[in-house]
Structures are given as structure tokens and as C-alpha cells.
Coordinates of N, CA and C in Angstrom, one line a residue:
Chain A
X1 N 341.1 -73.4 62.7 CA 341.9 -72.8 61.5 C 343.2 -72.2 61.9
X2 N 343.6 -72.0 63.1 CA 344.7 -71.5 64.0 C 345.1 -70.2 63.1
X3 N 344.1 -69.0 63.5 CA 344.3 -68.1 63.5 C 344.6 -66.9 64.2
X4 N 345.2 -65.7 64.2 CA 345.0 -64.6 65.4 C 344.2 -63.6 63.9
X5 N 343.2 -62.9 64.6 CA 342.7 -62.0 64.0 C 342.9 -60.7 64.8
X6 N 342.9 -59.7 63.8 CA 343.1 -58.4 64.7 C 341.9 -57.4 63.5
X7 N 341.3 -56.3 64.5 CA 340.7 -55.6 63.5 C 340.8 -54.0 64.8
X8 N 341.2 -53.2 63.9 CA 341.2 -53.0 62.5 C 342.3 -53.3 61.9
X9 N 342.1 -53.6 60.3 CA 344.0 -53.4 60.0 C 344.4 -51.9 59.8
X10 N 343.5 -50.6 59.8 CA 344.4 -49.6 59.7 C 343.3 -48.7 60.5
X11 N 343.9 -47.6 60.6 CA 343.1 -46.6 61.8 C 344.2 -46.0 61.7
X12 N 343.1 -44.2 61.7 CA 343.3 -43.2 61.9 C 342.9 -42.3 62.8
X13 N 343.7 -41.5 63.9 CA 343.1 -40.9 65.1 C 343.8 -40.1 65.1
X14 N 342.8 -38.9 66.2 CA 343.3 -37.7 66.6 C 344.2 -37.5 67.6
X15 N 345.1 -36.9 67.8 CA 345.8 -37.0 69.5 C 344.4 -36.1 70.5
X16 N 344.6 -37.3 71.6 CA 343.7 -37.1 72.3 C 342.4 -37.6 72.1
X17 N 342.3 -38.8 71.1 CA 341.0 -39.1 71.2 C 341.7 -41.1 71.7
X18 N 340.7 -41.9 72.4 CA 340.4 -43.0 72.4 C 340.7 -43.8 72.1
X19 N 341.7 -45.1 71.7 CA 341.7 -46.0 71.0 C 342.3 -47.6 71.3
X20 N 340.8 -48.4 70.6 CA 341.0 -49.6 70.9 C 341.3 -50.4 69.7
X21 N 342.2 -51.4 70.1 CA 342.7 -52.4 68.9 C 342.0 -53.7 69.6
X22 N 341.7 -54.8 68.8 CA 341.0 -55.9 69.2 C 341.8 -57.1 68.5
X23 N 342.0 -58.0 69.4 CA 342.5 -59.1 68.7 C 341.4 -60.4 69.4
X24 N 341.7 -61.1 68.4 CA 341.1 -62.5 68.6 C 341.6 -64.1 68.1
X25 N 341.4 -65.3 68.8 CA 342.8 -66.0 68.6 C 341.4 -67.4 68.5
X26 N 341.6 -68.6 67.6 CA 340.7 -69.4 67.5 C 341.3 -71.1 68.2
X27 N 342.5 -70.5 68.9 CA 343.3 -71.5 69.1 C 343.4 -72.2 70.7
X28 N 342.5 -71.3 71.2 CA 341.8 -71.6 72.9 C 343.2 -71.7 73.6
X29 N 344.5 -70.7 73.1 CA 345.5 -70.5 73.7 C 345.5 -69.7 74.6
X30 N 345.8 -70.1 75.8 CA 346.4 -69.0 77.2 C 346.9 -68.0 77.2
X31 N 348.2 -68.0 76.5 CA 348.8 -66.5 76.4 C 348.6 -65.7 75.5
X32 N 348.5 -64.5 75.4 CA 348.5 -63.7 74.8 C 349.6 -62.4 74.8
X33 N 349.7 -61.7 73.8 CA 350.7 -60.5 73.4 C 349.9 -59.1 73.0
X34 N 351.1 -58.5 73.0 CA 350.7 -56.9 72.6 C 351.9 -56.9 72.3
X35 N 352.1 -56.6 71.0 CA 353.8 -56.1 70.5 C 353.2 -54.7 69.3
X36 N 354.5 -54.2 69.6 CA 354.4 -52.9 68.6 C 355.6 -52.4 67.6
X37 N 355.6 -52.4 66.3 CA 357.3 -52.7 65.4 C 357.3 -51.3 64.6
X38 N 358.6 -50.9 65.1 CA 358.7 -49.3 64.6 C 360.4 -49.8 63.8
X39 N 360.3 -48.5 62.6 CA 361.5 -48.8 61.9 C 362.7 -48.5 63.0
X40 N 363.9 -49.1 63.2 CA 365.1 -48.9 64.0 C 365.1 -49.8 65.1
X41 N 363.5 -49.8 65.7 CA 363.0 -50.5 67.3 C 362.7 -51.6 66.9
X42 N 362.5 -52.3 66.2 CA 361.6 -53.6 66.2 C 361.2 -53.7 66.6
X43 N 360.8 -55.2 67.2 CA 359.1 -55.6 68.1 C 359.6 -55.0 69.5
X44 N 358.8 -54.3 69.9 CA 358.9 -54.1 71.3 C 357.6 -54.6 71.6
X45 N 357.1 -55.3 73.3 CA 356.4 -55.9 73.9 C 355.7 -54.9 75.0
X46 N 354.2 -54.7 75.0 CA 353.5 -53.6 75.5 C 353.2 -54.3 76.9
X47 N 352.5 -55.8 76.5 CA 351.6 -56.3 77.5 C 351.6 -57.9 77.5
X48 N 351.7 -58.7 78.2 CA 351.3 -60.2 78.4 C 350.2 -60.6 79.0
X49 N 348.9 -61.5 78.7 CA 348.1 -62.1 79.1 C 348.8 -63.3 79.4
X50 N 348.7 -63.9 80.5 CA 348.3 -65.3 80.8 C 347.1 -65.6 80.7
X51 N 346.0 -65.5 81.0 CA 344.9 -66.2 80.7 C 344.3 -64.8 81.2
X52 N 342.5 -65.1 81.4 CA 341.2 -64.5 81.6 C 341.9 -63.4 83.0
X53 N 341.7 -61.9 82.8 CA 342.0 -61.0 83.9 C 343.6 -61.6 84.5
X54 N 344.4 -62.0 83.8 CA 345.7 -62.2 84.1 C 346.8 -61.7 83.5
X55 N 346.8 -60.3 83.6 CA 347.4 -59.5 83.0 C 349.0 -59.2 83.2
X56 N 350.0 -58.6 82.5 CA 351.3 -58.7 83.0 C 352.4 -57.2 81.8
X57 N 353.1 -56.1 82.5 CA 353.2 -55.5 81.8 C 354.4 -55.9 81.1
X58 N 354.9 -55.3 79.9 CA 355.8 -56.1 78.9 C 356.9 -54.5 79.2
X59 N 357.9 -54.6 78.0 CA 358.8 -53.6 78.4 C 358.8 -52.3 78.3
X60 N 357.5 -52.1 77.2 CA 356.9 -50.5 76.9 C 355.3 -50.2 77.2
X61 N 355.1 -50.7 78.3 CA 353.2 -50.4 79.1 C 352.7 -49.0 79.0
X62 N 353.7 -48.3 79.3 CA 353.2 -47.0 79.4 C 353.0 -46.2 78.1
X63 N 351.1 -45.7 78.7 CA 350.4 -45.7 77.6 C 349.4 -46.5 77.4
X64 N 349.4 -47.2 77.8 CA 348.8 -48.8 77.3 C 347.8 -49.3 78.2
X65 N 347.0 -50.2 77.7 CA 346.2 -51.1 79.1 C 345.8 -51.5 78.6
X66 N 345.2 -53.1 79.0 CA 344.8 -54.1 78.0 C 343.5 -54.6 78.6
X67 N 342.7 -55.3 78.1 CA 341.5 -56.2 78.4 C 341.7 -57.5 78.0
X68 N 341.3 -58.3 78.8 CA 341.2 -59.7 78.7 C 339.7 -60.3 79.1
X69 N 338.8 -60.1 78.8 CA 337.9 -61.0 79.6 C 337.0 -62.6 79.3
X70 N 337.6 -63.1 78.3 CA 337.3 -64.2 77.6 C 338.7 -64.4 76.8
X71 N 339.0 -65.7 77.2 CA 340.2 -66.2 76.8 C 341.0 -66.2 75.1
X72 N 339.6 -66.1 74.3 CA 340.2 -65.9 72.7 C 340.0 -64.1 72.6
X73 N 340.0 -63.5 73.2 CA 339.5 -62.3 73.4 C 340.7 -61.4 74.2
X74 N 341.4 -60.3 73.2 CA 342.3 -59.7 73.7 C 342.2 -58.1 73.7
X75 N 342.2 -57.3 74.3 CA 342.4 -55.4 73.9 C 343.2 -55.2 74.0
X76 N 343.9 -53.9 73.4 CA 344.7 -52.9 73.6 C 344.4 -51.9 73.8
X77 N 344.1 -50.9 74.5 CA 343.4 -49.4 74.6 C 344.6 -48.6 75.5
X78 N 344.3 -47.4 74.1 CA 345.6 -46.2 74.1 C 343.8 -45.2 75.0
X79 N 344.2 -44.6 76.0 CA 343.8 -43.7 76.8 C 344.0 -42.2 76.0
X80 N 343.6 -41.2 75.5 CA 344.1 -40.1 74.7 C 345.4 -40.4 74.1
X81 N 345.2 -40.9 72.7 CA 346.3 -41.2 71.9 C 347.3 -39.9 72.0
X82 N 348.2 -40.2 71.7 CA 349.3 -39.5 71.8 C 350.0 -39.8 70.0
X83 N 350.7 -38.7 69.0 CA 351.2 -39.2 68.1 C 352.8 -40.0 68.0
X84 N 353.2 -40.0 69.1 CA 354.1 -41.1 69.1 C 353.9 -42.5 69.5
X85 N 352.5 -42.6 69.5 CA 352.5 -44.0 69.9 C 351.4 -44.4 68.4
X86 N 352.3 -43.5 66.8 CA 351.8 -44.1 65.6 C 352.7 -45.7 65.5
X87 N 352.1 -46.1 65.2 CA 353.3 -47.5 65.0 C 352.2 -48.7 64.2
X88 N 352.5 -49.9 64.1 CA 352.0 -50.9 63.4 C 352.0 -51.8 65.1
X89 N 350.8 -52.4 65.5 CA 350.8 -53.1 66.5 C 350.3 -54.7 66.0
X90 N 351.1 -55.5 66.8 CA 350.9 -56.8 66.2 C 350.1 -57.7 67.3
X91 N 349.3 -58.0 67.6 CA 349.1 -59.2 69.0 C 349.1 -60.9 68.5
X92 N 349.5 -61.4 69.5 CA 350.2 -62.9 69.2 C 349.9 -63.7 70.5
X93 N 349.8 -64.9 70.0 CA 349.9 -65.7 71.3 C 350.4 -67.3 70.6
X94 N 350.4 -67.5 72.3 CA 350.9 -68.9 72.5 C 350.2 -69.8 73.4
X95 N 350.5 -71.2 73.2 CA 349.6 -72.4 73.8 C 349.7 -72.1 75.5
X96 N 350.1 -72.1 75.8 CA 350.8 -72.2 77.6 C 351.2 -70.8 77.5
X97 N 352.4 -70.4 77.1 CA 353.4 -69.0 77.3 C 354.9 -69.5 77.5
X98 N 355.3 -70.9 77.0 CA 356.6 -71.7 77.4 C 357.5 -71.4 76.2
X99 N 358.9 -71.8 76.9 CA 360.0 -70.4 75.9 C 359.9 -71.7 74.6
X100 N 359.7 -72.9 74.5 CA 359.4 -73.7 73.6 C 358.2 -73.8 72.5
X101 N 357.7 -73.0 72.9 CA 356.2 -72.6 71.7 C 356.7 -71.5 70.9
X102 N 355.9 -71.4 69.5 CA 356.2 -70.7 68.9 C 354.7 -69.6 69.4
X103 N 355.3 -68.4 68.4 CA 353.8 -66.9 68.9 C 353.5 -67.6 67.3
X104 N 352.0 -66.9 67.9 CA 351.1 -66.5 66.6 C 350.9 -65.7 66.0
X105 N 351.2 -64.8 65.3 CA 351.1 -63.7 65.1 C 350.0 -62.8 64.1
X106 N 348.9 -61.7 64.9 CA 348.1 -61.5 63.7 C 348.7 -60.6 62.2
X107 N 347.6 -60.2 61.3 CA 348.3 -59.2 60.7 C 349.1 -57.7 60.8
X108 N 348.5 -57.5 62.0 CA 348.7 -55.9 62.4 C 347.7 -54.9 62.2
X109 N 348.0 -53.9 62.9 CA 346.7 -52.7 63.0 C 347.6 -51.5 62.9
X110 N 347.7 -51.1 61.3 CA 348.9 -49.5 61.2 C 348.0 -48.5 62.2
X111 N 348.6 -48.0 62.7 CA 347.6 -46.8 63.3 C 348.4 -45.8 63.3
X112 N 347.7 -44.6 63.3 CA 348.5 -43.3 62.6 C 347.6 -42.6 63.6
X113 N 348.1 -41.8 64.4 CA 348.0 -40.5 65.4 C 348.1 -39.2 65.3
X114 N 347.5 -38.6 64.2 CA 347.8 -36.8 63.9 C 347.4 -36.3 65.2
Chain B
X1 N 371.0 -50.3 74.6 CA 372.0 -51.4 73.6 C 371.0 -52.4 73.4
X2 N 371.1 -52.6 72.2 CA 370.0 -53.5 71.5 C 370.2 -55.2 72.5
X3 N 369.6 -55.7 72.8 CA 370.1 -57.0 73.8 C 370.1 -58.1 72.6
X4 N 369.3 -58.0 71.5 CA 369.9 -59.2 70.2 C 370.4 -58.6 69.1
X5 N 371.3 -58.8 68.7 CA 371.9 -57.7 67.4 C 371.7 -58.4 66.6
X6 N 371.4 -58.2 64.8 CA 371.3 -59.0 63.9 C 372.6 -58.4 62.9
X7 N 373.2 -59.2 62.3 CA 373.6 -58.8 60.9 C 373.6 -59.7 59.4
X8 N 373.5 -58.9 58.9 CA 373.9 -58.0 58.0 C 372.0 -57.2 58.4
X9 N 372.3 -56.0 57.8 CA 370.7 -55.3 58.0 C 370.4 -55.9 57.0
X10 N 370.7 -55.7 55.6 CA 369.9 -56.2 54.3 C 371.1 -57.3 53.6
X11 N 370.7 -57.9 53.0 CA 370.9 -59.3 52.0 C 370.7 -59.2 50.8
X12 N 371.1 -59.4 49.6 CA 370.5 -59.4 48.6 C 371.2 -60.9 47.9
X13 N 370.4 -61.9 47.6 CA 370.8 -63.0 47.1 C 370.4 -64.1 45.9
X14 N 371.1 -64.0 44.9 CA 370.6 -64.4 43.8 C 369.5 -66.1 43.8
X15 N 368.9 -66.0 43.4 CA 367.6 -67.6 43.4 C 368.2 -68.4 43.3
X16 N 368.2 -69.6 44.0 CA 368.7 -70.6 44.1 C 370.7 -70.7 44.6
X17 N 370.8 -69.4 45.4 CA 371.8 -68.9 46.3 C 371.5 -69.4 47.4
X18 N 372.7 -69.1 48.3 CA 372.6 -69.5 50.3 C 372.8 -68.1 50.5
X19 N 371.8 -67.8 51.4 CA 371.5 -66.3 52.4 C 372.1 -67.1 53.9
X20 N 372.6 -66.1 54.1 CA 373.5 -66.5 55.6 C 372.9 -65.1 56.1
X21 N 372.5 -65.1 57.7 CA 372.2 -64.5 58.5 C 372.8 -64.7 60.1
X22 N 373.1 -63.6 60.6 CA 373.5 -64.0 61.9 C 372.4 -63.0 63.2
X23 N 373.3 -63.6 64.5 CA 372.5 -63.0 65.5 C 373.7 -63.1 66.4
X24 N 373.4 -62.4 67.7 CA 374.3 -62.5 68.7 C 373.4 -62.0 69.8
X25 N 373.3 -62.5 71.1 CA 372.9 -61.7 72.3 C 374.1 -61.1 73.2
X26 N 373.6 -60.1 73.7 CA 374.7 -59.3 74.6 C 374.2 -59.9 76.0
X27 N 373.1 -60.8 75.9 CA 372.4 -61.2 77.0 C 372.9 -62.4 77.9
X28 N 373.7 -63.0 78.4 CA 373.8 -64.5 78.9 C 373.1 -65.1 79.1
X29 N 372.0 -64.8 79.6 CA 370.5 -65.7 80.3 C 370.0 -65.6 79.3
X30 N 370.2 -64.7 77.9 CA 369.2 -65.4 76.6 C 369.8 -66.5 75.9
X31 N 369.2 -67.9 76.1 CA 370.3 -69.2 75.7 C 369.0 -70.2 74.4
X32 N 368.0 -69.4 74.3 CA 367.0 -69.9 73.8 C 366.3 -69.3 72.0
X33 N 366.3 -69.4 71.3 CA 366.5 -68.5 70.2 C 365.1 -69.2 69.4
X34 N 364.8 -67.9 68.2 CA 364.0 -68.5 67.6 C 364.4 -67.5 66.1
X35 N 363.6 -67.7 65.2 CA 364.0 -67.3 64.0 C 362.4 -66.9 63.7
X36 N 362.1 -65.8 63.1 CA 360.8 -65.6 62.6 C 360.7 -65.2 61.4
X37 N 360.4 -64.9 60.3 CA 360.1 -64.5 58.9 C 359.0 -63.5 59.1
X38 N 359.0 -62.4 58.5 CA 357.9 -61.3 58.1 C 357.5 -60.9 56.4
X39 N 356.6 -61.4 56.4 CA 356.6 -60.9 54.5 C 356.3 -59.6 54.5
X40 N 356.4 -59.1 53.8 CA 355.2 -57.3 53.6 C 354.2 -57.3 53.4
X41 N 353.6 -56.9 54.9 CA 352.2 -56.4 55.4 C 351.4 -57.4 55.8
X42 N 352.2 -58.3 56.4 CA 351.6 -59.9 57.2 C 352.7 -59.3 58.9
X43 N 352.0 -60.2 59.4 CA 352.7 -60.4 61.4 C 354.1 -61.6 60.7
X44 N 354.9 -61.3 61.8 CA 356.0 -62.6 61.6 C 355.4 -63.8 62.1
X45 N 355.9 -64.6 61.0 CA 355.6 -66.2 61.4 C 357.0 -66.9 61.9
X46 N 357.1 -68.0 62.5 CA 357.8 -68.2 62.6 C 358.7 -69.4 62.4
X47 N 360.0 -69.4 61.9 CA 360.4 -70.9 61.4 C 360.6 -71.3 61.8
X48 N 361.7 -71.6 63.1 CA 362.3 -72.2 63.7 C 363.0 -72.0 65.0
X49 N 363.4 -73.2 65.6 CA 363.6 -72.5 67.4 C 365.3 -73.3 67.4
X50 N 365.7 -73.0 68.1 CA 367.2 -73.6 68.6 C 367.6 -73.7 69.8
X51 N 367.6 -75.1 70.7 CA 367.6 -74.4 71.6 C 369.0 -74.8 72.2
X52 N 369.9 -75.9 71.2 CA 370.9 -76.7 71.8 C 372.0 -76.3 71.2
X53 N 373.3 -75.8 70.9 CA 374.6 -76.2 70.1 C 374.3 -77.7 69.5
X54 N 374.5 -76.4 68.4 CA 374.6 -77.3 67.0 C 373.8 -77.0 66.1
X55 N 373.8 -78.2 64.9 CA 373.2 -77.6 64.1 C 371.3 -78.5 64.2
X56 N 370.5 -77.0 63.5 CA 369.2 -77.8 63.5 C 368.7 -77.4 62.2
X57 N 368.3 -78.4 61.1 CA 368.0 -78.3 60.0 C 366.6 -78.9 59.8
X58 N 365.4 -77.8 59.3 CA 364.5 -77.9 59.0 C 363.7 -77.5 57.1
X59 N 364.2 -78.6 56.8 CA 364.3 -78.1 55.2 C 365.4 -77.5 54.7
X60 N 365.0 -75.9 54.2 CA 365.9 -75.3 53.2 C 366.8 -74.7 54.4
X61 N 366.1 -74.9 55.1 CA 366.6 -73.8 56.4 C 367.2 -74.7 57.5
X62 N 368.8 -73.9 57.7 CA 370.0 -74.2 58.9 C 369.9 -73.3 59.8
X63 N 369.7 -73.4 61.2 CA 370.4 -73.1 62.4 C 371.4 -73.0 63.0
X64 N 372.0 -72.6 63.1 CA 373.3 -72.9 64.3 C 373.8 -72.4 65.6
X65 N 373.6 -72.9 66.3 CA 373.6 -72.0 67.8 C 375.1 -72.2 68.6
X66 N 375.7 -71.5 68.9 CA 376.9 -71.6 69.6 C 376.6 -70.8 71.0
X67 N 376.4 -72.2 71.8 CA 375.9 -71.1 73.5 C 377.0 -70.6 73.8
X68 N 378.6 -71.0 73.9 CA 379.2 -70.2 74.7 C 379.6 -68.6 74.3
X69 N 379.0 -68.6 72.9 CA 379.7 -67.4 71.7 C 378.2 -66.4 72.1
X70 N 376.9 -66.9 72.6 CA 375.9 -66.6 72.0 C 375.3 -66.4 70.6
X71 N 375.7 -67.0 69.9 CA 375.9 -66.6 68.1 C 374.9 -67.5 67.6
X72 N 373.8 -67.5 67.1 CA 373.6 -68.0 66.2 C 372.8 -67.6 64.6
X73 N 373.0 -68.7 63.8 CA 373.0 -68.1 62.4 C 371.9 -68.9 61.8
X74 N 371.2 -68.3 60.6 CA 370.2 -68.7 59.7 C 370.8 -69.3 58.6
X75 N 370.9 -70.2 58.3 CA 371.0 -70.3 56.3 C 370.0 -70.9 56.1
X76 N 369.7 -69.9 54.5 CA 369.0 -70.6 53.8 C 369.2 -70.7 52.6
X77 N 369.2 -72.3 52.3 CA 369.8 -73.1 51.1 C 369.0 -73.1 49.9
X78 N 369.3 -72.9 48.6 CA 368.2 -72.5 47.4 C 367.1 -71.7 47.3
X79 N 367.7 -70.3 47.8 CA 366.8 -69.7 48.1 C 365.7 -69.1 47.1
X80 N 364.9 -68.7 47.0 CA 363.4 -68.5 46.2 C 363.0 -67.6 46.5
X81 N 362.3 -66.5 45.6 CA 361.5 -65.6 45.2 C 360.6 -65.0 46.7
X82 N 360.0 -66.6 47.3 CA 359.6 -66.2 48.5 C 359.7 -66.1 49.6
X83 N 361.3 -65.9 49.4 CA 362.4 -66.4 50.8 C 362.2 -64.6 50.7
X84 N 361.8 -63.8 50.2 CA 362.4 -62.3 50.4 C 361.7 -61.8 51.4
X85 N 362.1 -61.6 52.7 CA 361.2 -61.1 54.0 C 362.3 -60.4 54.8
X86 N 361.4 -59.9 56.1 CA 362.6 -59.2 57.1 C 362.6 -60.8 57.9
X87 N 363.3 -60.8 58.4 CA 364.1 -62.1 59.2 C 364.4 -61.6 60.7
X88 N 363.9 -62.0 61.4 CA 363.9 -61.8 63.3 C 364.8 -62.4 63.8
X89 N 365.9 -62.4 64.8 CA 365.8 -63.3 65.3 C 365.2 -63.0 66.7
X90 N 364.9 -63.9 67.9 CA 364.4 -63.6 68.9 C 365.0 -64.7 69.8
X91 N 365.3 -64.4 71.4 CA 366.0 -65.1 71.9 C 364.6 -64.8 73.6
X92 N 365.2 -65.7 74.3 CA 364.3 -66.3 76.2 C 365.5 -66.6 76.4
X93 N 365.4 -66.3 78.1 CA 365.6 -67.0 79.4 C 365.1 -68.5 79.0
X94 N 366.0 -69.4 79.1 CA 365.8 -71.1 79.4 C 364.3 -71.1 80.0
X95 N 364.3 -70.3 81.8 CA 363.3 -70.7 82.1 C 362.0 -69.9 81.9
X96 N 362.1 -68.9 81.4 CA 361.6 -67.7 81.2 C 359.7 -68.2 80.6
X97 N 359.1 -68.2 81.6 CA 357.5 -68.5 81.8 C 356.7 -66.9 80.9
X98 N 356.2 -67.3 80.0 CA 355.1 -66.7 79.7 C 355.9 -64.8 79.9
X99 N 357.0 -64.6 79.2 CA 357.6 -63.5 79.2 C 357.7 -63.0 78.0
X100 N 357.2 -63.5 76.6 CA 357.6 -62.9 75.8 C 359.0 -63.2 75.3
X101 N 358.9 -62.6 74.1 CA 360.2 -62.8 73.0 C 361.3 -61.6 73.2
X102 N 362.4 -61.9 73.5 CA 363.2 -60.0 72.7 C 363.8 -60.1 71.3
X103 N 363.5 -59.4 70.7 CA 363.5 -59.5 69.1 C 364.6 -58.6 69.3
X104 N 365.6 -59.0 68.0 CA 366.3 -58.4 67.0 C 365.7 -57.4 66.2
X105 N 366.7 -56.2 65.4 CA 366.3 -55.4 64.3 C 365.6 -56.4 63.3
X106 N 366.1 -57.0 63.1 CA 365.8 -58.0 61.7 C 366.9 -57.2 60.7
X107 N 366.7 -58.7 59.2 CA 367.6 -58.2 58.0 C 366.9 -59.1 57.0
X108 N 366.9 -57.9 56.4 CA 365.9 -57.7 55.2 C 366.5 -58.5 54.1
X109 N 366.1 -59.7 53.6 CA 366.5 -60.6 52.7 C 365.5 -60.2 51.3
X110 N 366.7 -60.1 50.4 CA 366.0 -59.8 49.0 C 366.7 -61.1 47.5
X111 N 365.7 -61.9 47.4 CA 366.1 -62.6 46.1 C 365.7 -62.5 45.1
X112 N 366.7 -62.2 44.2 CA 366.7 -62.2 42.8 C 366.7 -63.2 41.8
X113 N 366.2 -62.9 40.6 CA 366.2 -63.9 40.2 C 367.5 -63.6 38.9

């Protein structure tokens, strides 16, 4: 059905507590994303999968750390959230990771950090 | 400094109008472009890629890429109710493996009817 799924689509956290975002992709594509879109910043890029435990940091990591361990299978985990890292997170992927493919893009996960 | 700049931020364009959009990289090694659409409260999808000078037309929607200017531009021809989204653009390194997009602010296209 060439989808990316993400759950949750909204979440609310404490600063200082835990948090994981989950994406999932039905497209048995290789690469994977972590993007994050704030008003003024647009998409900035947290994290890249190439495939299973092939991890790669993007231009804003810090904070961040991802899980990969089955290929349609993606995390995001914020270590003691922090309230600046509220934002709308998007994860995406692509067949290969070649500058010729388009991303996929899920719906997003608002997350809000008091 | 933003490495793709978009203009105009917002658009406002009457139905069945041409919405012109541009881009620019400050980047040289970004020679690879794509165009994405965002509706409200969906991920961006994406329309279309560019990767040569000239023009690439896929339906309602033009391209135009000038490598030596870095410049390239969106139109979209008769436009519709559901053309109203933010608009990305996003540019790569030619050879740029599995690195990810650098996005534009985007500009927020609004049609009226």
C-alpha cells in the first residue's frame, strides 16, 4: 500500500521524561529518515538509516538516537526531553537512499515538551 | 544562512491562475532539486525532481532549473482549490548517497476561488 506510518500522531511530555516516536514503512525500503519542521527552520534532518543497525547522524543529532532493528522498523528516542526539542517530527524513507528517489513521508508526531 | 532560499514566503492565487514559485541554492554542489507539496497536517509528498537545465513538465506543474544561476522555479498552471499547500523546495549533491534532502523555508500557496 506504500505507506510510512508513524504513531503517535500527538504526544505530550514532561521535560525530563523519556520519549519514543515509532515509525514504520510497508515499502521493504532501505533508507530511512528522522526529520523535524519548526516554523522559520523547516525540515531539518536528525538521523539517516541505511538499512538494519546502519545508522548515520543528520545535521541536528544532538539529543537524539535512533533504533533500527528490522528494516520496516524505525525509532526516534529523545533521552530526558528537553522543551525545545517541541516540534512536529516527520520520518521518511527511500528505496536505496539515491539523490534520484523520491522520500516518503509519514504524517508526523506534534510533540509538545512542558 | 539558509543553504536553499525560497521566494515568495506566501502566494495568494486566484482558481484557475499560474502560481510561480522560485528557489535558489547558495550551495554549488547542490545541482539536484526536488519540489515537495505539504497540505495541513499531512508529511510532504512529493511532486517532482529536476535534475537537468531546462524545462520539466509534469501535468499542471513546470520546472525549471538553471544550473549555472542555481535557480529553479515551480509553476503551476490552473491552479485549484487543492493546489493550496506549503511548497518545499529541496536540493542534493549530484552524488550525494543516502544523505538526505536540504529543504527550503517553503511558500505557502493559497487559491481562491
Amino acid at each position: 500500500d506504500m505507506k510510512v506510518t508513524q504513531m503517535p500522531r500527538y504526544l505530550i511530555k514532561r521535560m525530563g521524561e523519556n520519549v519514543l516516536l515509532e515509525c514504520g514503512q510497508d515499502m521493504s525500503h532501505e533508507t530511512m529518515y528522522w526529520y523535524r519542521q519548526d516554523p522559520g527552520l523547516g525540515l531539518q534532518l536528525i538521523y539517516i538509516s541505511y538499512d538494519v543497525d546502519s545508522n548515520s547522524e543528520g545535521d541536528i543529532p544532538k539529543g537524539y538516537r535512533v533504533s533500527r532493528k528490522k528494516r520496516e522498523h524505525f525509532s526516534l528516542i529523545l533521552d530526558s526531553a528537553k522543551t525545545n526539542q517541541t516540534s512536529v517530527y516527520f520520518c521518511a524513507s527511500s528505496l536505496e537512499g539515491h539523490v534520484n528517489e523520491r522520500l516518503f513521508f509519514g504524517h508526523g508526531t506534534k510533540l509538545s515538551v512542558l | 544562512q539558509q543553504k536553499v532560499q525560497q521566494s515568495p514566503e506566501s502566494l495568494s492565487v486566484p482558481e484557475g491562475g499560474m502560481a510561480s514559485l522560485n528557489c535558489t541554492s547558495s550551495d554549488r554542489n547542490f545541482q539536484y532539486f526536488w519540489w515537495y507539496r505539504q497540505h495541513s497536517g499531512e508529511g510532504p509528498k512529493a511532486l517532482m525532481s529536476i535534475f537537468s537545465d531546462g524545462d520539466k513538465k509534469e501535468g499542471r506543474f513546470t520546472a525549471h532549473l538553471n544550473k549555472a544561476s542555481l535557480h529553479v522555479s515551480l509553476h503551476i498552471r490552473d491552479s485549484q482549490p487543492s493546489d493550496s499547500a506549503l511548497y518545499f523546495c529541496a536540493a542534493s549533491e549530484p552524488n550525494n548517497y543516502a544523505q538526505g534532502l536540504t529543504f527550503g523555508l517553503g511558500t505557502r500557496v493559497s487559491v481562491f476561488p
